Amino acid sequence: MQSFGMGQAINQALREEMLRDAGVFLAGEGVGVGIHSSPMLPTAGLLDAFGAGRVKDTPVSEAAIAGLAVGASVAGLRPVVEIMFNPFFTLASDMIVNHAAKLRYLSGGKSAFPLVVRIKSGAGFGAGCQHSHNLEAWAAHCPGLKVVMPSTPADAKGLLKSAIRDPDPVVFIEDMMLYFVPGPVPETDYLIPIGQADVKRQGNDVTVVTWSKMVGVALKAADQIAREGIDLEVVDLRTLVPMDKKTLIESVRKTGRLVVLHEATRTGGFAGEVAAVVMEAAFDHLKAPLRRVTGPDIPVPASPPLERFYIPSEDDLIAAVKEIVR
Amino acid sequence: MQISRQKKMEMLRSLLLSRRFEEELTELCKIEHKIPGMMILCTGQEAVGAGVCAALQPEDVIVTNHRSHSHLLAKGADPNALMAEILGKRTGCNKGKSGTLHMAVPEVNALCTTTVVGGGPPIAVGIGFAQQYRQEERVTVCFIGDGAANEGSVHEALNLASVWALPVIFVCENNRYAGAQRYEEHTKAPNIADRAAGYAIPGVVVDGNDALAVYRSALDARARAVNGDGPTLIEYKTYRWRGHGEADCQLYQPKDEIAAWQAMCPIPKLRGDMLAQGVISEDELREMETRIDAVVKDAVRFAEKSPYPEPNEALEDVFAGS
Ligand SMILES: Cc1ncc(C[n+]2csc(CCOP(=O)(O)OP(=O)(O)O)c2C)c(N)n1
């Protein structure tokens, strides 16, 4: 099987969907000509392949980029637009939150907004908090938006293809560090359904629910702590909205213990939602209080030791696990 | 208008300091892990910061963006504190929280730096409002790029500043590129300054590589602002020598275009004028260069020997008193 990072997997999904459906087009700052020409990046080479009619480099204008997606989708196209870094979602958010997410409902179901907003996200590149801010919980809190956060190249390809074919607005959040982590990617045209979690590791003692880059942290922690005889089950949520409650609850019922892990800050973070779902549906199965392992409630700082402090680590997860298996 | 020797010396010093400071950064970027994050330089554009800041009083405010080094240095920020911040050290002007991109130096009235493109102008409106409200004879300068001019926030800020006659000078540094996009690919109008007509304020286009011309235009705009006549939009035509970040190979930027603009470097221009008119002698110039070289080397030494913050210092400064 072919093997490459998530950047190339996304590239392949975009390429295949553009070939399949003439209504699919791309827009965003630097989606055609970027400052980096690495083939590992999501839109590399697509301008050459599809031309400037379908791969639109835009001015620095997030509101217009998002509005373009809203208007083009209701008019029958399939826009895939890019927001360069997650914090700039705030500039696009009027169009996405107040329009894309609400206008189907307001029209009594008559209008459709089949658009994808790809957002590059994640801490770890030393740029500071105006470039690094995980905002998935904001998007998830907004009814009418689907929210996808893949952790592997294969998942990214299958989920992005589903997102592009989805009849509703999808916020597709990509952790930039994953662009460079290789993994197997099927060559076939395959879809991963939106709303289906994936058990990335089977285990019996503690369920770790996580997504995106933190799945890798959870798997490494699981290997380490297995040597001490503690068996983690790692559930990759993959889609925050709609959430696959069934897989989540089955896992917690099996293990009786839950840790939720995400990079975003804690207060109001999506871990709270996962925890509440489990408490409502599987309280009786819990043998210990659940734990959250998240970024602290601070903006992401730039200096290396400060940024490392921010990002949850294997050690943080292991410590939380040990608190509830004792 | 005659420009005093002192002002010319100030501008030359500022140009040379900014250039040396950034040359050092280019070198430091070649050393792995020395500089965290991105490194966005204004090499070639220094005349804008130097000329504009020379037209300001210390109490005047600047609001800047991701390409801020020359603005901050020209406003009088401490090179040691800037260099340490860029290297992520505790002694940096923002204790390592910022890094190179959003350095705030309130000590010299560089009150806000934002790297959200287009974020500056609405903030400058607020600062200008505070100055007007308190009836101070002060102005606020907001630096933006040509790309930023296309953000809706910039339009809203220009309109509001105009309607309320706020003492704000909107400075657009048109360096021909926004990321990998050429000016012509993101804007149809030949000049950003032409937009001023839509706000009924003056819009001026000035050679951004000519420090003296920059200085004169900023002085005019300042006079207007403190007279209560409202904002000015000044567009400085200049050029970005380096990429959008030091990791950028500039494949989209024609080599001969770069060379042509390098030939119009703002430093020899001012230096040549000053030498020709006897404003500065060769000896004085050499001495100035030697002193600036020492300042920059000291800044690097200071930054390198400064400690990194302790990891849990990340928790400080979220709220007042935390
Ligand atoms: C709101 C927002 N969108 C995108 C970016 C990414 N970005 C940083 S600088 C830049 C280009 C800005 O161009 P310009 O305003 O001309 O300034 P220059 O870099 O040329 O000085 C972009 C797109 C950002 N920082 N903020």
XYZ file of C-alpha atoms and ligand atoms in Angstrom:
674
model
C 0.000 0.000 0.000
C 1.098 3.583 -0.579
C 2.409 5.368 2.520
C 2.585 9.083 3.179
C 1.496 11.815 5.568
C -1.896 13.382 6.026
C -1.007 16.304 3.781
C -0.598 14.013 0.786
C -3.633 11.949 1.771
C -5.772 15.087 1.745
C -4.228 16.037 -1.567
C -5.234 12.680 -3.011
C -8.778 12.993 -1.693
C -9.118 16.481 -3.198
C -7.723 15.288 -6.515
C -10.041 12.294 -6.699
C -13.121 14.291 -5.737
C -12.312 17.017 -8.247
C -12.005 14.388 -10.959
C -15.246 12.759 -9.892
C -17.387 15.894 -9.540
C -16.957 18.971 -11.716
C -18.774 21.035 -9.068
C -15.916 20.671 -6.595
C -13.565 23.660 -6.474
C -10.937 24.914 -4.023
C -10.392 28.391 -2.651
C -8.218 29.961 0.013
C -5.063 31.914 0.708
C -2.237 30.071 -1.023
C -4.174 26.964 -2.088
C -2.717 27.407 -5.587
C 0.688 29.007 -5.205
C 1.926 28.758 -1.647
C 5.130 29.975 -0.068
C 6.076 26.337 0.472
C 6.267 24.040 -2.513
C 6.572 20.782 -0.576
C 4.611 17.862 -2.067
C 3.711 16.923 1.515
C 1.223 19.800 1.720
C -2.504 19.377 1.068
C -3.011 21.467 -2.067
C 0.411 21.016 -3.696
C 0.203 20.575 -7.465
C -3.568 20.974 -7.719
C -3.369 24.315 -9.516
C -1.262 22.688 -12.223
C -3.607 19.739 -12.435
C -6.939 21.590 -12.483
C -6.155 25.146 -13.516
C -6.921 28.548 -12.062
C -10.642 28.141 -12.780
C -10.999 25.509 -10.076
C -8.134 26.249 -7.713
C -8.676 29.802 -6.568
C -6.008 31.728 -4.718
C -7.895 34.384 -2.821
C -6.918 37.720 -1.298
C -6.406 37.774 2.474
C -10.139 37.949 3.155
C -11.513 35.193 5.371
C -15.062 36.574 5.496
C -15.179 36.602 1.708
C -13.667 33.108 1.462
C -16.320 31.728 3.795
C -19.066 33.726 2.104
C -17.905 32.386 -1.243
C -18.423 28.880 0.097
C -21.872 29.690 1.459
C -23.052 31.306 -1.772
C -21.476 28.827 -4.154
C -22.859 25.868 -2.227
C -26.430 27.141 -2.109
C -26.075 27.767 -5.844
C -25.185 24.143 -6.460
C -21.374 23.916 -6.385
C -19.265 21.938 -3.907
C -16.785 24.386 -2.407
C -13.805 23.232 -0.379
C -12.301 26.334 1.177
C -9.255 26.640 3.370
C -8.678 28.745 6.460
C -4.934 29.046 6.867
C -4.794 28.748 10.658
C -7.515 27.916 13.144
C -7.512 31.312 14.931
C -8.591 32.944 11.660
C -11.768 30.891 11.788
C -13.012 33.771 13.930
C -12.916 36.022 10.855
C -14.759 33.435 8.764
C -17.154 32.483 11.507
C -19.966 34.917 10.760
C -20.452 33.241 7.408
C -19.995 29.726 8.753
C -21.723 30.008 12.115
C -24.513 32.479 11.344
C -25.101 31.541 7.748
C -23.860 28.133 6.594
C -25.036 26.494 9.801
C -28.422 28.209 10.075
C -29.812 28.902 6.640
C -30.923 25.353 5.866
C -32.953 25.395 9.050
C -34.292 28.890 8.414
C -35.428 27.835 4.963
C -37.408 24.976 6.417
C -35.025 22.552 4.774
C -35.333 24.043 1.302
C -31.779 25.359 0.994
C -28.616 23.263 1.132
C -25.051 24.252 1.955
C -22.822 21.349 0.975
C -19.499 23.002 1.735
C -16.274 21.992 3.432
C -14.115 24.381 5.435
C -10.646 22.888 5.815
C -8.851 24.441 8.751
C -5.167 24.003 9.554
C -4.692 23.702 13.270
C -2.582 22.510 16.159
C 0.185 23.793 18.417
C 3.833 22.833 18.074
C 5.294 25.169 15.484
C 6.368 27.963 17.781
C 4.300 30.714 16.235
C 2.284 31.669 19.300
C -1.388 31.915 20.075
C -2.569 33.991 17.144
C -1.603 31.030 14.958
C -2.161 28.132 17.368
C -5.571 27.787 18.925
C -7.699 24.678 18.788
C -11.270 25.814 18.346
C -13.094 22.552 17.593
C -15.374 22.989 20.587
C -16.587 26.327 19.200
C -17.563 24.735 15.911
C -19.081 21.734 17.664
C -21.224 24.008 19.835
C -22.873 25.417 16.758
C -25.850 23.329 15.575
C -25.843 22.804 11.836
C -22.124 22.173 11.489
C -20.486 18.775 11.271
C -17.010 18.662 12.761
C -14.329 16.202 11.657
C -10.793 15.854 13.065
C -8.870 12.923 11.577
C -5.800 11.344 13.145
C -4.324 9.206 10.342
C -3.660 9.749 6.636
C -6.053 6.950 5.687
C -8.835 8.355 7.847
C -8.211 11.839 6.485
C -8.613 10.639 2.921
C -11.787 8.672 3.566
C -13.343 11.322 5.787
C -12.544 14.229 3.488
C -14.113 12.420 0.560
C -17.228 11.886 2.665
C -17.185 15.513 3.775
C -17.066 16.734 0.183
C -20.024 14.510 -0.748
C -21.954 15.427 2.391
C -25.073 17.557 1.852
C -24.258 19.752 4.882
C -21.521 22.156 5.942
C -18.526 20.293 7.353
C -15.707 21.836 9.362
C -12.675 19.658 8.667
C -9.828 20.385 11.065
C -6.325 19.190 10.185
C -3.479 19.131 12.681
C -0.502 20.420 10.716
C 2.007 18.203 12.489
C 0.177 15.180 11.046
C 0.968 16.322 7.501
C 4.422 14.848 8.006
C 3.627 11.601 9.868
C 3.466 8.813 7.280
C 0.971 5.980 7.335
C -0.650 3.534 4.923
C -3.312 4.946 2.606
C -5.466 2.720 0.394
C -5.296 3.591 -3.282
C -8.950 2.845 -3.814
C -11.830 5.278 -3.785
C -13.103 4.618 -0.278
C -15.282 6.584 2.107
C -15.205 6.659 5.879
C -18.633 7.637 7.162
C -18.866 10.894 9.068
C -20.013 10.103 12.578
C -18.203 6.807 13.065
C -15.523 6.492 15.718
C -12.668 4.029 15.365
C -11.132 1.900 18.083
C -7.469 2.400 17.301
C -6.337 -0.001 20.038
C -8.306 -2.649 21.879
C -7.827 -2.819 25.629
C -9.583 -3.802 28.810
C -8.627 -1.467 31.642
C -9.187 2.155 30.645
C -10.893 3.811 27.696
C -9.021 6.807 26.313
C -11.240 8.904 24.067
C -9.361 11.294 21.843
C -8.964 12.626 18.282
C -6.530 14.187 15.831
C -2.864 14.458 16.865
C -3.578 13.246 20.405
C -4.443 9.770 19.097
C -0.719 9.268 18.495
C 0.052 10.396 22.026
C -2.524 7.973 23.396
C -1.132 5.046 21.390
C 2.411 5.742 22.564
C 1.241 6.036 26.151
C -0.660 2.769 25.757
C 2.511 0.968 24.638
C 4.466 2.373 27.560
C 1.924 1.614 30.233
C 1.235 -1.857 28.843
C 4.648 -2.805 30.254
C 3.198 -2.100 33.674
C 0.246 -4.356 32.931
C -2.311 -1.612 32.264
C -4.281 -2.134 29.093
C -5.612 1.000 27.371
C -8.354 1.044 24.794
C -7.924 4.006 22.472
C -11.105 5.322 20.889
C -10.509 7.819 18.096
C -13.686 9.873 17.873
C -12.728 11.124 14.348
C -15.985 13.082 14.128
C -17.042 15.306 17.023
C -20.399 16.151 15.420
C -22.255 13.902 14.980
C -20.628 11.943 17.791
C -20.507 8.146 17.690
C -21.963 7.652 21.155
C -22.475 3.952 20.627
C -18.805 3.065 20.178
C -17.842 5.361 23.015
C -20.339 3.944 25.472
C -19.659 0.329 24.558
C -16.002 0.893 25.263
C -16.630 2.526 28.631
C -19.010 -0.260 29.581
C -16.258 -2.743 28.816
C -13.380 -1.019 30.616
C -15.272 0.853 33.338
C -12.801 3.741 33.198
C -12.520 6.847 31.040
C -9.899 9.451 30.260
C -10.663 12.067 27.622
C -7.606 13.587 25.954
C -7.411 16.648 23.710
C -4.959 19.406 22.887
C -7.489 22.237 23.138
C -7.832 24.110 26.416
C -9.900 22.562 29.160
C -12.736 24.883 30.144
C -15.659 24.449 27.795
C -13.577 22.002 25.786
C -15.088 19.034 23.983
C -13.877 16.632 26.686
C -16.646 18.025 28.852
C -19.206 16.936 26.263
C -17.738 13.443 25.988
C -17.729 13.158 29.767
C -21.347 14.256 30.035
C -22.460 11.760 27.402
C -20.757 8.960 29.305
C -22.201 10.066 32.618
C -25.700 10.092 31.146
C -25.417 6.717 29.473
C -22.880 4.647 31.402
C -22.550 6.082 34.902
C -23.307 2.734 36.465
C -20.458 1.118 34.591
C -17.786 3.507 35.853
C -15.460 2.030 38.467
C -13.643 5.326 39.047
C -14.114 9.019 38.375
C -13.338 9.998 34.820
C -10.385 12.240 34.028
C -9.694 14.944 31.449
C -6.203 15.490 30.059
C -6.156 18.699 28.041
C -4.193 21.822 27.320
C -4.236 24.215 30.279
C -6.521 27.250 30.178
C -3.950 29.516 28.580
C -3.298 30.834 25.089
C -0.537 28.816 23.377
C 2.791 30.562 24.128
C 5.646 30.831 21.628
C 8.819 30.022 23.584
C 9.734 26.320 23.203
C 9.614 25.261 26.875
C 6.329 27.107 27.335
C 4.770 25.605 24.241
C 5.886 22.102 25.254
C 4.275 22.710 28.645
C 1.039 23.532 26.860
C 0.785 20.409 24.705
C -0.496 17.323 26.544
C 2.093 14.530 26.620
C 2.239 10.775 27.096
C 3.353 11.374 30.675
C 0.315 13.547 31.394
C -1.959 10.830 30.091
C -0.176 8.057 31.995
C -0.422 10.039 35.218
C -4.176 10.457 34.758
C -4.618 6.779 33.958
C -2.705 5.775 37.084
C -4.924 7.966 39.221
C -7.975 5.951 38.280
C -6.615 2.410 38.054
C -5.095 2.377 41.495
C 10.949 71.626 3.898
C 14.422 71.480 5.453
C 15.118 68.349 7.447
C 17.504 68.796 10.342
C 20.820 67.008 10.535
C 19.664 65.359 13.733
C 16.599 63.876 12.042
C 18.642 62.594 9.144
C 21.138 61.014 11.515
C 18.256 59.429 13.443
C 16.805 57.930 10.283
C 20.126 56.631 9.012
C 20.855 55.070 12.357
C 17.439 53.482 12.363
C 17.874 52.070 8.853
C 21.264 50.618 9.658
C 20.151 49.169 12.974
C 17.151 47.449 11.503
C 19.191 46.028 8.619
C 21.950 44.714 10.885
C 19.435 43.298 13.328
C 17.691 41.363 10.586
C 20.900 40.226 8.907
C 21.769 38.668 12.226
C 18.365 36.979 12.329
C 18.876 35.559 8.850
C 22.093 33.991 10.112
C 20.522 32.711 13.330
C 17.746 31.071 11.310
C 20.348 28.858 9.653
C 21.197 27.304 13.009
C 18.797 24.530 13.855
C 16.435 25.153 16.783
C 17.981 28.545 17.501
C 14.847 30.435 16.541
C 11.453 28.934 17.265
C 8.548 29.403 14.901
C 8.484 31.639 11.871
C 10.855 34.456 11.038
C 9.307 37.225 9.004
C 11.723 40.000 8.050
C 11.261 43.485 6.616
C 14.705 43.650 4.998
C 14.541 46.245 2.213
C 11.528 48.043 3.659
C 13.288 49.773 6.564
C 12.769 53.291 5.258
C 9.078 53.103 6.109
C 9.556 52.404 9.802
C 12.525 54.766 10.016
C 10.844 57.663 8.236
C 7.442 57.344 9.885
C 8.770 56.949 13.405
C 11.122 59.898 12.929
C 8.021 62.024 12.328
C 6.469 60.940 15.635
C 6.809 62.162 19.186
C 7.675 59.602 21.868
C 4.093 59.771 23.196
C 2.591 58.956 19.808
C 1.465 55.372 19.452
C 2.187 52.721 16.859
C 0.204 49.580 16.122
C 2.137 47.080 14.051
C 1.906 43.635 12.509
C 3.901 40.467 11.794
C 6.601 42.424 9.924
C 7.450 44.695 12.816
C 11.179 44.717 13.487
C 12.019 48.032 11.852
C 8.900 49.714 13.277
C 9.740 48.669 16.820
C 13.432 49.498 16.581
C 12.683 52.872 15.001
C 10.222 53.646 17.792
C 13.043 53.011 20.242
C 12.444 49.490 21.507
C 15.399 47.894 23.291
C 17.224 45.582 20.833
C 18.234 43.263 23.677
C 14.651 42.699 24.755
C 13.501 42.184 21.172
C 16.275 39.715 20.379
C 15.629 37.771 23.578
C 11.923 37.600 22.797
C 12.645 36.339 19.309
C 14.827 33.588 20.770
C 12.076 32.649 23.233
C 13.871 33.793 26.359
C 12.476 34.944 29.684
C 14.242 38.304 29.345
C 12.368 39.002 26.127
C 10.053 41.990 25.987
C 7.087 39.661 26.415
C 8.704 36.922 28.541
C 8.706 34.449 25.658
C 4.927 34.451 25.264
C 5.062 36.258 21.929
C 8.109 35.186 19.985
C 8.881 37.273 16.940
C 5.340 37.767 15.703
C 3.416 39.876 18.218
C 5.942 41.795 20.259
C 4.314 44.581 22.247
C 6.586 47.276 23.676
C 4.356 49.672 25.618
C 7.472 51.342 27.088
C 7.921 53.088 23.743
C 4.207 53.348 22.953
C 4.228 50.392 20.593
C 0.973 49.465 22.285
C -0.220 46.636 20.124
C 1.184 44.218 17.619
C -1.171 41.789 15.996
C -0.365 39.062 13.543
C -3.999 38.614 12.621
C -3.815 40.327 9.253
C -6.122 43.347 9.289
C -6.447 43.233 13.068
C -4.474 46.427 13.621
C -6.668 49.132 12.098
C -9.733 48.680 14.342
C -7.437 48.730 17.380
C -5.771 51.881 16.100
C -9.231 53.426 15.857
C -9.726 52.687 19.534
C -6.388 54.164 20.516
C -6.990 57.207 18.328
C -10.379 57.577 19.963
C -8.769 57.536 23.408
C -6.333 60.233 22.294
C -9.147 62.396 20.940
C -11.328 61.731 23.992
C -8.595 62.926 26.327
C -7.858 65.841 23.985
C -4.217 64.881 23.694
C -2.111 66.189 20.856
C -1.172 62.650 19.956
C -1.544 60.407 16.970
C -1.678 56.694 16.327
C 0.068 55.109 13.386
C -1.155 51.748 12.159
C 1.113 49.742 9.870
C -0.528 47.261 7.518
C 0.508 45.435 4.361
C -1.043 45.612 0.912
C -2.625 42.207 1.489
C -4.175 43.331 4.761
C -5.956 46.139 2.950
C -8.366 43.522 1.612
C -9.655 42.483 5.014
C -13.091 43.885 5.799
C -11.884 45.112 9.191
C -9.601 47.620 7.475
C -12.537 49.148 5.608
C -14.571 49.443 8.773
C -11.692 51.083 10.608
C -10.975 53.604 7.845
C -14.611 54.578 7.656
C -15.032 55.035 11.376
C -11.789 56.965 11.739
C -12.903 59.246 8.937
C -16.417 59.833 10.298
C -15.098 60.701 13.736
C -11.999 62.534 12.460
C -9.745 60.412 14.612
C -6.003 61.157 14.796
C -4.963 57.945 13.073
C -2.438 57.551 10.278
C -3.025 54.381 8.302
C 0.278 53.328 6.798
C 0.129 50.710 4.068
C 3.488 49.205 3.283
C 2.958 47.962 -0.213
C 5.813 45.495 -0.582
C 4.245 43.926 -3.706
C 3.353 40.588 -2.096
C 0.901 39.033 0.327
C 2.209 35.586 1.131
C 2.901 34.063 -2.290
C 0.448 36.380 -4.013
C 1.592 39.272 -6.180
C -0.131 42.598 -5.719
C -1.885 42.302 -9.100
C -3.349 38.953 -8.090
C -5.099 40.320 -5.019
C -5.950 43.912 -5.939
C -7.171 45.504 -9.175
C -6.788 49.149 -8.199
C -3.283 50.403 -8.962
C -2.931 51.955 -5.520
C -4.282 51.051 -2.098
C -4.222 54.784 -1.325
C -6.888 55.352 -3.983
C -9.390 53.881 -1.571
C -9.065 56.966 0.604
C -11.457 58.754 -1.750
C -14.209 56.447 -0.575
C -13.695 57.689 2.975
C -13.211 61.348 2.001
C -9.735 61.425 3.501
C -6.385 62.132 1.860
C -4.721 59.158 0.212
C -1.089 59.602 -0.728
C 1.349 57.429 -2.591
C 4.996 57.834 -1.628
C 8.302 56.202 -2.550
C 8.741 53.879 0.398
C 12.454 53.447 -0.190
C 13.143 57.152 0.266
C 13.351 57.733 4.008
C 13.194 61.505 3.642
C 10.049 61.365 1.510
C 8.522 58.969 4.013
C 9.388 61.334 6.832
C 7.844 64.356 5.103
C 4.601 62.579 4.268
C 4.231 61.254 7.814
C 4.889 64.710 9.226
C 2.090 66.137 7.052
C -0.322 63.431 8.136
C 0.593 63.989 11.754
C -0.074 67.708 11.459
C -3.496 67.006 9.982
C -4.321 64.526 12.706
C -3.367 66.756 15.639
C -5.251 69.656 14.007
C -8.424 67.635 14.285
C -8.637 67.100 10.537
C -8.766 63.324 10.835
C -6.973 60.343 9.375
C -4.730 59.948 6.357
C -4.057 56.836 4.333
C -0.459 56.728 3.139
C 0.773 54.030 0.821
C 4.509 53.460 0.681
C 5.695 51.609 -2.412
C 8.481 49.307 -1.377
C 9.582 45.723 -1.773
C 10.022 42.550 0.230
C 13.579 41.270 -0.324
C 13.176 38.149 1.785
C 10.408 35.591 1.613
C 7.305 35.402 3.684
C 9.358 33.813 6.402
C 12.901 32.517 6.170
C 11.690 29.043 5.156
C 10.178 30.530 1.988
C 12.262 29.830 -1.135
C 10.581 32.721 -3.018
C 9.984 30.591 -6.100
C 7.100 32.873 -7.092
C 9.220 36.033 -6.903
C 11.228 36.796 -10.093
C 14.972 37.018 -9.405
C 15.453 40.060 -11.617
C 12.606 41.815 -9.829
C 14.352 41.251 -6.497
C 17.637 42.479 -7.964
C 15.997 45.598 -9.409
C 14.555 46.547 -6.052
C 17.776 45.733 -4.237
C 19.410 48.276 -6.507
C 16.977 50.794 -5.012
C 17.943 49.915 -1.450
C 16.915 52.675 0.954
C 20.248 52.683 2.789
C 22.667 53.848 0.041
C 20.017 56.318 -1.020
C 19.960 58.165 2.311
C 23.624 57.568 3.050
C 24.623 58.873 -0.393
C 22.532 62.019 0.050
C 23.975 62.681 3.453
C 27.563 62.149 2.337
C 27.106 64.289 -0.767
C 25.625 67.142 1.212
C 28.233 66.835 3.923
C 25.630 65.990 6.562
C 27.806 63.103 7.613
C 31.473 62.347 6.987
C 32.937 58.989 6.008
C 34.472 58.740 9.466
C 31.243 59.480 11.270
C 29.476 56.941 9.118
C 32.023 54.247 9.893
C 31.735 55.050 13.566
C 27.943 54.836 13.405
C 28.159 51.453 11.674
C 30.638 50.141 14.218
C 28.417 51.228 17.084
C 25.349 49.620 15.546
C 27.243 46.423 14.903
C 28.185 46.323 18.583
C 24.576 46.972 19.654
C 23.335 44.040 17.570
C 26.111 41.690 18.666
C 25.369 42.625 22.275
C 21.702 41.886 21.707
C 22.521 38.421 20.374
C 24.909 37.761 23.252
C 22.331 38.958 25.746
C 19.609 36.807 24.210
C 21.806 33.733 23.965
C 22.959 33.839 27.544
C 19.475 34.576 28.878
C 17.582 31.598 30.314
C 14.477 30.104 28.802
C 11.395 30.539 30.955
C 10.519 27.690 33.298
C 7.743 25.600 31.709
C 5.060 26.554 34.214
C 5.652 30.247 33.638
C 3.286 29.504 30.755
C 0.464 29.782 33.302
C 1.267 33.393 34.185
C -0.239 36.530 32.658
C -3.552 35.097 31.507
C -5.331 37.507 33.823
C -4.094 40.547 35.720
C -2.141 39.415 38.743
C -1.787 35.811 37.565
C -6.431 36.967 9.329
C -5.201 36.330 8.818
N -5.249 35.609 7.695
C -4.133 35.018 7.211
C -2.950 35.157 7.868
C -1.698 34.503 7.330
N -0.845 35.560 6.794
C 0.129 36.113 7.540
S 0.891 37.352 6.746
C -0.035 37.135 5.365
C 0.176 38.002 4.175
C -0.038 39.420 4.509
O 0.313 40.223 3.437
P 0.479 41.768 3.607
O -0.653 42.323 4.401
O 0.699 42.336 2.261
O 1.757 41.942 4.520
P 3.252 41.512 4.212
O 3.414 40.141 4.763
O 3.473 41.586 2.752
O 4.071 42.499 4.959
C -0.943 36.112 5.557
C -1.924 35.685 4.543
C -2.937 35.893 9.058
N -1.834 36.021 9.798
N -4.071 36.490 9.500
